[in-house]
Short mmCIF file of C-alpha atoms and ligand atoms in Angstrom, two decimals:
data_model
loop_
_atom_site.label_atom_id
_atom_site.label_comp_id
_atom_site.label_asym_id
_atom_site.label_seq_id
_atom_site.Cartn_x
_atom_site.Cartn_y
_atom_site.Cartn_z
CA UNK A 253 69.51 -59.72 88.70
CA UNK A 254 70.39 -56.53 86.02
CA UNK A 255 72.25 -53.65 86.74
CA UNK A 256 69.79 -51.47 86.22
CA UNK A 257 67.91 -53.98 88.87
CA UNK A 258 70.98 -53.88 90.96
CA UNK A 259 71.24 -50.44 91.31
CA UNK A 260 67.68 -49.64 91.89
CA UNK A 261 68.41 -52.21 94.88
CA UNK A 262 70.38 -50.15 97.33
CA UNK A 263 69.62 -49.53 99.81
CA UNK A 264 68.67 -45.04 101.38
CA UNK A 265 71.03 -43.53 103.42
CA UNK A 266 68.81 -42.86 105.50
CA UNK A 267 68.25 -47.14 106.03
CA UNK A 268 71.36 -47.95 106.48
CA UNK A 269 71.94 -45.05 109.19
CA UNK A 270 68.87 -47.08 111.46
CA UNK A 271 70.52 -50.57 111.03
CA UNK A 272 72.20 -51.74 114.21
CA UNK A 273 75.51 -51.63 113.20
CA UNK A 274 76.32 -47.88 111.48
CA UNK A 275 74.02 -47.17 114.63
CA UNK A 276 76.60 -48.61 116.44
CA UNK A 277 79.58 -47.14 114.17
CA UNK A 278 77.44 -43.35 115.15
CA UNK A 279 78.19 -44.27 118.83
CA UNK A 280 81.60 -43.30 117.96
CA UNK A 281 81.82 -41.07 114.98
CA UNK A 282 80.40 -37.95 114.11
CA UNK A 283 77.46 -38.28 111.73
CA UNK A 284 79.15 -36.01 109.40
CA UNK A 285 81.55 -38.46 108.37
CA UNK A 286 79.24 -41.52 108.66
CA UNK A 287 76.52 -40.03 106.38
CA UNK A 288 79.62 -38.88 103.94
CA UNK A 289 81.22 -42.82 104.34
CA UNK A 290 77.70 -44.33 103.27
CA UNK A 291 77.22 -41.56 100.41
CA UNK A 292 80.46 -42.91 98.94
CA UNK A 293 79.78 -46.26 99.27
CA UNK A 294 76.31 -45.95 97.89
CA UNK A 295 78.39 -44.46 95.32
CA UNK A 296 80.72 -47.37 94.61
CA UNK A 297 77.99 -49.51 94.66
CA UNK A 298 75.88 -47.96 91.95
CA UNK A 299 79.82 -48.32 89.87
CA UNK A 300 79.88 -51.91 90.20
CA UNK A 301 76.68 -52.81 91.03
CA UNK A 302 78.11 -56.48 90.65
CA UNK A 303 80.87 -56.06 93.70
CA UNK A 304 78.14 -53.83 95.67
CA UNK A 305 77.59 -55.21 99.03
CA UNK A 306 74.68 -57.81 99.86
CA UNK A 307 73.51 -57.41 102.97
CA UNK A 308 73.68 -55.69 106.26
CA UNK A 309 76.90 -56.90 107.50
CA UNK A 310 78.22 -56.14 104.41
CA UNK A 311 77.52 -52.83 103.80
CA UNK A 312 78.29 -51.96 107.83
CA UNK A 313 81.86 -53.06 106.59
CA UNK A 314 81.98 -51.10 103.51
CA UNK A 315 80.84 -48.38 106.00
CA UNK A 316 82.69 -48.57 107.85
CA UNK A 317 86.01 -48.84 105.95
CA UNK A 318 85.47 -45.52 104.08
CA UNK A 319 85.25 -44.24 108.02
CA UNK A 320 88.57 -45.79 108.54
CA UNK A 321 89.63 -43.95 105.71
CA UNK A 322 87.84 -40.71 106.09
CA UNK A 323 89.63 -40.35 110.11
CA UNK A 324 93.09 -41.78 108.47
CA UNK A 325 95.98 -39.22 109.04
CA UNK A 326 96.95 -37.05 105.91
CA UNK A 327 100.68 -37.77 107.10
CA UNK A 328 101.78 -41.30 108.14
CA UNK A 329 104.06 -43.52 108.38
CA UNK A 330 105.22 -45.91 104.92
CA UNK A 331 107.54 -48.51 104.62
CA UNK A 332 110.66 -47.68 102.55
CA UNK A 333 111.77 -50.58 100.75
CA UNK A 334 113.18 -47.61 97.72
CA UNK A 335 116.94 -49.20 99.21
CA UNK A 336 117.52 -45.08 99.16
CA UNK A 337 117.66 -44.36 102.80
CA UNK A 338 117.86 -40.35 102.84
CA UNK A 339 114.38 -40.21 100.36
CA UNK A 340 113.37 -36.45 100.53
CA UNK A 341 110.01 -37.62 99.51
CA UNK A 342 109.86 -40.53 101.83
CA UNK A 343 110.78 -37.69 104.96
CA UNK A 344 114.40 -37.88 104.71
CA UNK A 345 116.41 -39.09 108.21
CA UNK A 346 114.52 -41.11 110.61
CA UNK A 347 115.49 -39.45 114.00
CA UNK A 348 117.04 -41.75 116.51
CA UNK A 349 114.94 -43.00 119.59
CA UNK A 350 116.96 -40.37 121.86
CA UNK A 351 115.79 -37.56 119.48
CA UNK A 352 112.01 -38.51 119.91
CA UNK A 353 112.36 -39.22 123.73
CA UNK A 354 113.78 -35.47 123.53
CA UNK A 355 110.99 -34.20 121.00
CA UNK A 356 108.03 -36.01 124.10
CA UNK A 357 109.76 -34.23 126.71
CA UNK A 358 109.83 -30.29 125.68
CA UNK A 359 106.94 -31.01 123.89
CA UNK A 360 104.38 -31.57 126.36
CA UNK A 361 104.91 -29.12 128.63
CA UNK A 362 106.92 -25.74 128.87
CA UNK A 363 110.39 -25.57 128.86
CA UNK A 364 113.83 -23.17 128.44
CA UNK A 365 113.53 -22.65 124.80
CA UNK A 366 114.11 -18.37 126.06
CA UNK A 367 114.68 -18.81 129.67
CA UNK A 368 118.09 -17.90 131.09
CA UNK A 369 117.67 -20.51 134.01
CA UNK A 370 120.27 -19.15 136.13
CA UNK A 371 120.08 -15.42 135.58
CA UNK A 372 115.98 -15.97 135.48
CA UNK A 373 116.13 -13.61 132.44
CA UNK A 374 115.52 -13.70 129.19
CA UNK A 375 117.16 -16.54 127.14
CA UNK A 376 117.90 -17.13 123.47
CA UNK A 377 116.76 -20.15 121.60
CA UNK A 378 120.02 -20.14 119.49
CA UNK A 379 122.66 -21.35 122.26
CA UNK A 380 120.78 -24.25 123.30
CA UNK A 381 122.95 -26.52 120.46
CA UNK A 382 125.52 -24.14 119.76
CA UNK A 383 128.58 -24.97 122.77
CA UNK A 384 127.33 -28.95 121.31
CA UNK A 385 128.29 -27.80 117.48
CA UNK A 386 131.11 -25.73 118.77
CA UNK A 387 132.75 -28.74 120.67
CA UNK A 388 131.80 -31.31 117.23
CA UNK A 389 133.39 -29.47 114.94
CA UNK A 390 135.91 -26.57 116.40
CA UNK A 391 133.88 -24.07 114.71
CA UNK A 392 134.32 -20.93 116.86
CA UNK A 393 130.01 -20.28 116.05
CA UNK A 394 127.52 -22.33 115.13
CA UNK A 395 123.90 -20.81 114.44
CA UNK A 396 121.08 -23.17 113.89
CA UNK A 397 118.14 -22.34 111.31
CA UNK A 398 114.59 -23.97 109.62
CA UNK A 399 117.02 -26.17 106.56
CA UNK A 400 119.50 -25.16 104.51
CA UNK A 401 118.09 -24.00 102.17
CA UNK A 402 116.78 -21.40 104.38
CA UNK A 403 120.62 -21.23 105.81
CA UNK A 404 121.93 -20.91 102.66
CA UNK A 405 119.82 -17.69 102.14
CA UNK A 406 120.89 -15.50 105.43
CA UNK A 407 124.36 -15.64 104.76
CA UNK A 408 124.24 -14.64 100.79
CA UNK A 409 122.11 -11.75 102.49
CA UNK A 410 124.32 -10.76 105.42
CA UNK A 411 127.54 -10.98 103.00
CA UNK A 412 126.84 -10.03 99.82
CA UNK A 413 123.35 -8.23 99.63
CA UNK A 414 123.94 -5.59 96.46
CA UNK A 415 127.58 -7.05 96.25
CA UNK A 416 129.00 -9.68 94.38
CA UNK A 417 129.18 -13.81 95.31
CA UNK A 418 131.49 -15.07 92.96
CA UNK A 419 131.12 -18.88 92.22
CA UNK A 420 131.76 -21.12 89.86
CA UNK A 421 129.98 -21.94 86.78
CA UNK A 422 129.77 -25.84 87.80
CA UNK A 423 128.97 -25.41 90.62
CA UNK A 424 125.39 -23.49 89.90
CA UNK A 425 123.48 -26.73 90.73
CA UNK A 426 119.96 -27.59 91.90
CA UNK A 427 119.36 -29.59 94.41
CA UNK A 428 116.00 -30.92 94.24
CA UNK A 429 112.38 -29.62 94.17
CA UNK A 430 113.55 -27.22 91.77
CA UNK A 431 115.50 -25.27 94.43
CA UNK A 432 118.42 -23.85 92.68
CA UNK A 433 121.73 -21.96 93.42
CA UNK A 434 121.33 -19.36 91.39
CA UNK A 435 117.62 -18.55 92.12
CA UNK A 436 118.57 -18.40 95.53
CA UNK A 437 120.76 -16.47 95.23
CA UNK A 438 119.66 -13.82 93.18
CA UNK A 439 116.82 -13.61 95.74
CA UNK A 440 118.53 -13.16 98.93
CA UNK A 441 120.01 -10.24 96.57
CA UNK A 442 123.78 -10.59 95.89
CA UNK A 443 124.90 -10.12 92.45
CA UNK A 444 126.05 -13.75 91.44
CA UNK A 445 128.96 -13.41 89.23
CA UNK A 446 130.21 -16.48 87.63
CA UNK A 447 133.58 -17.67 86.69
CA UNK A 448 134.91 -20.82 85.48
CA UNK A 449 133.25 -23.13 82.84
CA UNK A 450 130.84 -26.04 83.86
CA UNK A 451 133.80 -28.05 83.38
CA UNK A 452 136.73 -26.30 84.98
CA UNK A 453 137.23 -22.90 86.79
CA UNK A 454 140.74 -22.05 88.13
CA UNK A 455 142.06 -19.92 90.85
CA UNK A 456 142.82 -18.12 88.49
CA UNK A 457 139.40 -17.48 87.86
CA UNK A 458 138.50 -16.70 91.01
CA UNK A 459 141.38 -13.89 91.30
CA UNK A 460 140.23 -11.55 88.75
CA UNK A 461 136.90 -11.69 89.57
CA UNK A 462 138.07 -10.55 92.79
CA UNK A 463 137.32 -6.75 93.41
CA UNK A 464 136.08 -3.75 95.49
CA UNK A 465 132.56 -4.41 94.89
CA UNK A 466 132.77 -8.23 96.09
CA UNK A 467 131.30 -8.90 99.15
CA UNK A 468 131.87 -13.04 99.81
CA UNK A 469 133.28 -16.19 97.22
CA UNK A 470 131.07 -19.57 97.19
CA UNK A 471 131.36 -22.91 96.96
CA UNK A 472 128.58 -25.47 96.70
CA UNK A 473 129.69 -28.37 97.30
CA UNK A 474 128.25 -30.66 93.97
CA UNK A 475 126.06 -32.98 96.14
CA UNK A 476 123.79 -34.56 94.20
CA UNK A 477 125.89 -35.95 90.30
CA UNK A 478 129.64 -35.82 89.66
CA UNK A 479 131.01 -35.05 86.74
CA UNK A 480 133.85 -36.82 84.77
CA UNK A 481 136.77 -36.42 82.07
CA UNK A 482 138.43 -33.06 81.63
CA UNK A 483 137.78 -31.67 84.50
CA UNK A 484 139.65 -28.91 87.34
CA UNK A 485 138.07 -27.22 90.48
CA UNK A 486 139.23 -25.43 93.32
CA UNK A 487 139.88 -26.91 96.74
CA UNK A 488 138.02 -25.33 99.75
CA UNK A 489 141.53 -24.86 100.90
CA UNK A 490 142.79 -23.26 97.67
CA UNK A 491 139.88 -20.61 97.83
CA UNK A 492 140.20 -19.57 101.32
CA UNK A 493 143.94 -18.99 100.92
CA UNK A 494 142.91 -17.17 97.99
CA UNK A 495 139.79 -15.14 99.74
CA UNK A 496 142.02 -14.68 103.30
CA UNK A 497 144.87 -13.02 101.58
CA UNK A 498 142.07 -10.87 99.69
CA UNK A 499 139.88 -10.13 102.88
CA UNK A 500 137.21 -11.93 101.63
CA UNK A 501 134.24 -14.38 103.64
CA UNK A 502 134.45 -18.20 101.98
CA UNK A 503 130.83 -19.25 102.35
CA UNK A 504 131.33 -23.15 101.17
CA UNK A 505 127.60 -24.94 101.15
CA UNK A 506 128.21 -28.63 102.11
CA UNK A 507 124.55 -29.66 101.98
CA UNK A 508 124.78 -33.01 103.02
CA UNK A 509 126.34 -32.32 107.25
CA UNK A 510 127.91 -35.84 107.75
CA UNK A 511 129.83 -34.94 111.05
CA UNK A 512 131.77 -38.79 111.07
CA UNK A 513 133.76 -40.14 108.02
CA UNK A 514 132.32 -43.12 106.67
CA UNK A 515 135.35 -43.91 104.20
CA UNK A 516 135.76 -47.64 105.95
CA UNK A 517 132.03 -48.52 104.74
CA UNK A 518 133.19 -47.12 100.95
CA UNK A 519 131.82 -44.24 100.99
CA UNK A 520 134.70 -41.38 100.88
CA UNK A 521 135.22 -37.96 98.63
CA UNK A 522 132.54 -36.42 100.58
CA UNK A 523 133.88 -33.61 103.12
CA UNK A 524 132.99 -34.18 106.93
CA UNK A 525 131.78 -30.50 108.84
CA UNK A 526 135.48 -30.37 110.63
CA UNK A 527 136.94 -31.37 107.26
CA UNK A 528 135.37 -27.90 105.65
CA UNK A 529 135.88 -25.99 108.36
CA UNK A 530 139.94 -27.46 108.67
CA UNK A 531 139.93 -26.04 104.88
CA UNK A 532 139.45 -23.14 105.77
CA UNK A 533 135.82 -21.58 104.95
CA UNK A 534 134.84 -18.49 106.81
CA UNK A 535 131.10 -20.22 107.01
CA UNK A 536 130.10 -23.68 106.28
CA UNK A 537 125.97 -24.58 106.34
CA UNK A 538 124.17 -27.57 105.72
CA UNK A 539 121.18 -30.20 106.37
CA UNK A 540 120.52 -31.47 109.78
CA UNK A 541 118.07 -34.42 108.45
CA UNK A 542 120.58 -35.35 105.91
CA UNK A 543 124.17 -37.11 106.68
CA UNK A 544 123.64 -35.77 110.04
CA UNK A 545 120.70 -37.89 110.62
CA UNK A 546 118.64 -35.75 112.69
CA UNK A 547 115.84 -33.38 111.65
CA UNK A 548 115.08 -31.58 109.37
CA UNK A 549 117.56 -28.28 110.23
CA UNK A 550 120.20 -25.62 108.70
CA UNK A 551 123.33 -25.21 110.67
CA UNK A 552 125.17 -22.50 109.71
CA UNK A 553 129.39 -22.99 111.02
CA UNK A 554 132.40 -20.55 111.41
CA UNK A 555 133.64 -17.40 112.53
CA UNK A 556 131.91 -15.55 115.39
CA UNK A 557 132.18 -11.74 113.58
CA UNK A 558 129.98 -13.09 110.84
CA UNK A 559 127.63 -15.44 112.49
CA UNK A 560 127.56 -12.31 114.91
CA UNK A 561 126.25 -10.41 111.78
CA UNK A 562 124.25 -13.12 110.78
CA UNK A 563 122.29 -13.42 113.23
CA UNK A 564 121.28 -9.41 113.98
CA UNK A 565 120.03 -9.80 109.83
CA UNK A 566 116.23 -9.46 110.57
CA UNK A 567 115.52 -11.89 107.92
CA UNK A 568 117.02 -14.60 110.95
CA UNK A 569 113.51 -14.09 112.10
CA UNK A 570 112.07 -15.53 109.85
CA UNK A 571 113.95 -19.20 109.25
CA UNK A 572 113.96 -19.23 113.20
CA UNK A 573 113.97 -23.20 114.71
CA UNK A 574 111.20 -24.16 116.53
CA UNK A 575 111.56 -25.36 119.65
CA UNK A 576 110.85 -29.49 118.80
CA UNK A 577 113.60 -29.11 115.98
CA UNK A 578 115.89 -28.05 118.49
CA UNK A 579 115.05 -30.54 121.15
CA UNK A 580 116.03 -33.08 118.37
CA UNK A 581 118.75 -31.36 117.13
CA UNK A 582 120.53 -31.29 120.89
CA UNK A 583 119.99 -35.56 121.51
CA UNK A 584 120.93 -36.12 117.68
CA UNK A 585 124.17 -34.14 118.02
CA UNK A 586 125.22 -35.68 122.11
CA UNK A 587 125.06 -39.39 120.40
CA UNK A 588 128.05 -37.89 118.37
CA UNK A 589 130.40 -37.85 121.27
CA UNK A 590 131.27 -41.29 120.29
CA UNK A 591 131.94 -42.46 117.08
CA UNK A 592 130.64 -45.68 117.47
CA UNK A 593 127.24 -44.62 119.57
CA UNK A 594 126.67 -42.69 116.52
CA UNK A 595 126.94 -45.26 113.88
CA UNK A 596 124.50 -47.58 116.02
CA UNK A 597 121.64 -44.70 117.54
CA UNK A 598 121.37 -42.78 114.43
CA UNK A 599 118.93 -44.37 112.06
CA UNK A 600 120.92 -43.15 108.74
CA UNK A 601 124.20 -44.23 109.70
CA UNK A 602 123.05 -47.42 110.55
CA UNK A 603 121.34 -48.41 107.31
CA UNK A 604 124.35 -47.23 105.68
CA UNK A 605 126.86 -49.06 107.45
CA UNK A 606 124.65 -52.49 108.46
CA UNK A 607 126.44 -55.79 107.25
CA UNK A 608 125.27 -57.61 104.47
CA UNK A 609 124.93 -60.66 106.29
CA UNK A 610 122.02 -60.26 108.80
CA UNK A 611 119.52 -58.20 105.75
CA UNK A 612 120.15 -61.47 103.90
CA UNK A 613 118.79 -63.17 106.97
CA UNK A 614 116.10 -61.26 107.55
CA UNK A 615 115.48 -61.64 104.32
CA UNK A 616 115.23 -65.71 104.20
CA UNK A 617 113.02 -65.40 107.58
CA UNK A 618 110.06 -62.62 105.35
CA UNK A 619 110.41 -65.01 102.97
CA UNK A 620 109.61 -68.20 104.99
CA UNK A 621 106.64 -66.23 106.99
CA UNK A 622 104.60 -65.02 103.57
CA UNK A 623 105.66 -68.78 102.04
CA UNK A 624 104.98 -68.18 98.74
CA UNK A 625 106.54 -69.12 95.47
CA UNK A 626 106.60 -65.40 94.09
CA UNK A 627 108.95 -63.43 96.77
CA UNK A 628 112.38 -64.77 96.76
CA UNK A 629 115.89 -63.36 98.25
CA UNK A 630 117.74 -60.63 94.97
CA UNK A 631 120.80 -59.12 95.85
CA UNK A 632 120.31 -55.35 95.09
CA UNK A 633 121.91 -52.01 95.28
CA UNK A 634 120.76 -49.32 97.78
CA UNK A 635 122.09 -46.07 98.04
CA UNK A 636 122.74 -42.96 100.39
CA UNK A 637 120.25 -40.63 98.61
CA UNK A 638 119.79 -36.84 100.11
CA UNK A 639 121.67 -35.17 98.05
CA UNK A 640 125.33 -36.87 99.02
CA UNK A 641 127.55 -39.67 97.62
CA UNK A 642 125.43 -40.00 94.13
CA UNK A 643 127.46 -42.60 92.52
CA UNK A 644 127.84 -44.69 95.32
CA UNK A 645 126.13 -48.43 95.34
CA UNK A 646 125.82 -50.19 97.93
CA UNK A 647 125.42 -53.55 98.42
CA UNK A 648 122.28 -54.93 99.18
CA UNK A 649 119.41 -57.19 99.68
CA UNK A 650 116.40 -57.15 98.34
CA UNK A 651 112.92 -59.08 97.97
CA UNK A 652 111.83 -59.78 94.61
CA UNK A 653 108.57 -59.92 93.91
CA UNK A 654 107.17 -61.48 90.71
CA UNK A 655 103.85 -61.24 88.81
CA UNK A 656 102.34 -57.88 87.12
CA UNK A 657 104.84 -55.39 88.94
CA UNK A 658 103.28 -52.34 88.32
CA UNK A 659 100.07 -54.42 89.28
CA UNK A 660 101.86 -55.27 93.05
CA UNK A 661 103.83 -52.55 92.94
CA UNK A 662 100.61 -50.57 93.30
CA UNK A 663 98.89 -52.81 96.53
CA UNK A 664 101.99 -52.93 98.30
CA UNK A 665 101.63 -48.76 97.97
CA UNK A 666 97.86 -49.29 98.90
CA UNK A 667 98.40 -51.32 102.52
CA UNK A 668 98.48 -49.95 105.61
CA UNK A 669 101.33 -49.38 106.54
CA UNK A 670 102.13 -48.55 102.40
CA UNK A 671 105.86 -49.94 100.92
CA UNK A 672 106.65 -48.14 98.74
CA UNK A 673 108.80 -50.38 96.61
CA UNK A 674 111.51 -50.06 93.62
CA UNK A 675 110.34 -51.06 90.11
CA UNK A 676 113.31 -51.33 88.09
CA UNK A 677 113.55 -53.22 84.13
CA UNK A 678 110.04 -54.73 85.33
CA UNK A 679 111.45 -56.07 88.91
CA UNK A 680 109.70 -55.22 91.65
CA UNK A 681 112.30 -54.94 94.37
CA UNK A 682 112.09 -54.28 98.13
CA UNK A 683 115.31 -53.35 99.63
CA UNK A 684 115.61 -54.47 103.25
CA UNK A 685 117.97 -52.24 103.34
CA UNK A 686 115.83 -49.00 103.86
CA UNK A 687 113.67 -51.29 106.79
CA UNK A 688 114.02 -51.24 109.78
CA UNK A 689 114.29 -55.29 111.54
CA UNK A 690 111.51 -54.41 113.85
CA UNK A 691 109.25 -54.12 110.59
CA UNK A 692 110.06 -57.39 109.15
CA UNK A 693 106.94 -59.02 110.44
CA UNK A 694 104.65 -56.34 109.18
CA UNK A 695 106.37 -56.38 105.83
CA UNK A 696 105.75 -59.60 105.81
CA UNK A 697 101.92 -59.56 106.38
CA UNK A 698 101.66 -56.61 103.74
CA UNK A 699 103.60 -58.42 100.74
CA UNK A 700 100.78 -61.25 101.91
CA UNK A 701 98.24 -59.57 100.35
CA UNK A 702 99.74 -57.89 98.02
CA UNK A 703 100.22 -60.93 96.85
CA UNK A 704 96.51 -62.44 97.54
C1 PLP B 1232 120.68 -30.33 100.05
C2 PLP B 1232 121.00 -29.57 100.20
C3 PLP B 1232 120.96 -27.74 100.31
C4 PLP B 1232 119.67 -27.83 100.85
O1 PLP B 1232 119.18 -28.04 102.20
P1 PLP B 1232 118.05 -27.91 102.53
O2 PLP B 1232 118.02 -29.34 104.02
O3 PLP B 1232 117.25 -29.60 102.22
O4 PLP B 1232 116.53 -26.62 102.73
C5 PLP B 1232 121.89 -27.03 100.05
N1 PLP B 1232 122.56 -27.59 99.26
C6 PLP B 1232 123.41 -28.29 99.17
C7 PLP B 1232 125.12 -28.33 98.76
C8 PLP B 1232 122.38 -30.25 99.83
O5 PLP B 1232 123.13 -30.60 99.62
#
């Protein structure tokens, strides 16, 4: 049959709607969805007549898979084979089981979100994680908002609207998704006063910039890059001393939200929330979904007097945290009462600190399950991601899939669930450090169908 003949031979929409299998599809699917799916299936058949369905059963299968595609949620689960643990594009930290359970409990019914049960009166949502945050970090007071960017805007707006915010030129960083510290500072109405140079800033640079107009001194953690060579910056402790001497608050934007030291796992140099507070910062800001390993949130920790002013700032209402976040954050924070529990139960920490032996065993089992010569176990380097420990390489194990890299990467990504792999030097790697052991069998199936 010529192409033109094949095209002419395509069934009509109404004929397809009358077939037995499409009629049964209509019993459980809205008609409009089925008609759309039929149109798309016919379009595809017109574009590629040689692979068009040739009998009723094939048409029904093609239409039904179009319907499934349309019914798929936009936001869905993927397998992270990138080896980047806190991958911003893949949703950063996976939540601990306790946090998921807490969300389910709060989401399903009513809660005391803004209700004081003991007094039987209106309460405040801001009380919920505050005590736990104080206990875990030694902070005098704590406030949770939507994310760290919001936390930063709020604190700057509160402390320096119309006044000077002094910051080192070496810390005017971009965090990703075009979130730039200088632009955020400008938005908050602070007058940015830059001191020092890109590579070197001294305590005298800050001292000379302090005046009656100073609202705040800002220290921004260089979370996503490092500079080396002829460099100097002022420690949080020295800056805190200077700030206190002039009666000016010091804001330390930490970003990462590390709550336990990971030194023993070769991840050092990132200050914990308590370190930053002990160094003397008046206020510290950080994310909930980076190294903390909880939900997206912005944590503001520090002086009671300053947090009182932040709470009264009308902008706070615009960045207010929702109940599901509070539920997940509280459950995640509670795990930090015991360091071993935190390292085991918080997926981001568990993945970062996992020994390499079990990863290799899992990789070998997956290779056996796939049963194809093109899949091999190789050494790999995983990384922290999410703007923390930017240069740290974590020894890891990956599956290397031989063949046409771009094609294999695309096929892995088009599967269900999608597997997001890493392509390096023309090689496709699926890093096991960021794959949950429970998903190994599913990963094996996905790889098998991608190389079929
Ligand atoms: C990531 C980061 C932020 C922004 O945090 P979000 O929670 O993504 O808004 C701010 N400051 C620093 C230093 C960061 O690393």
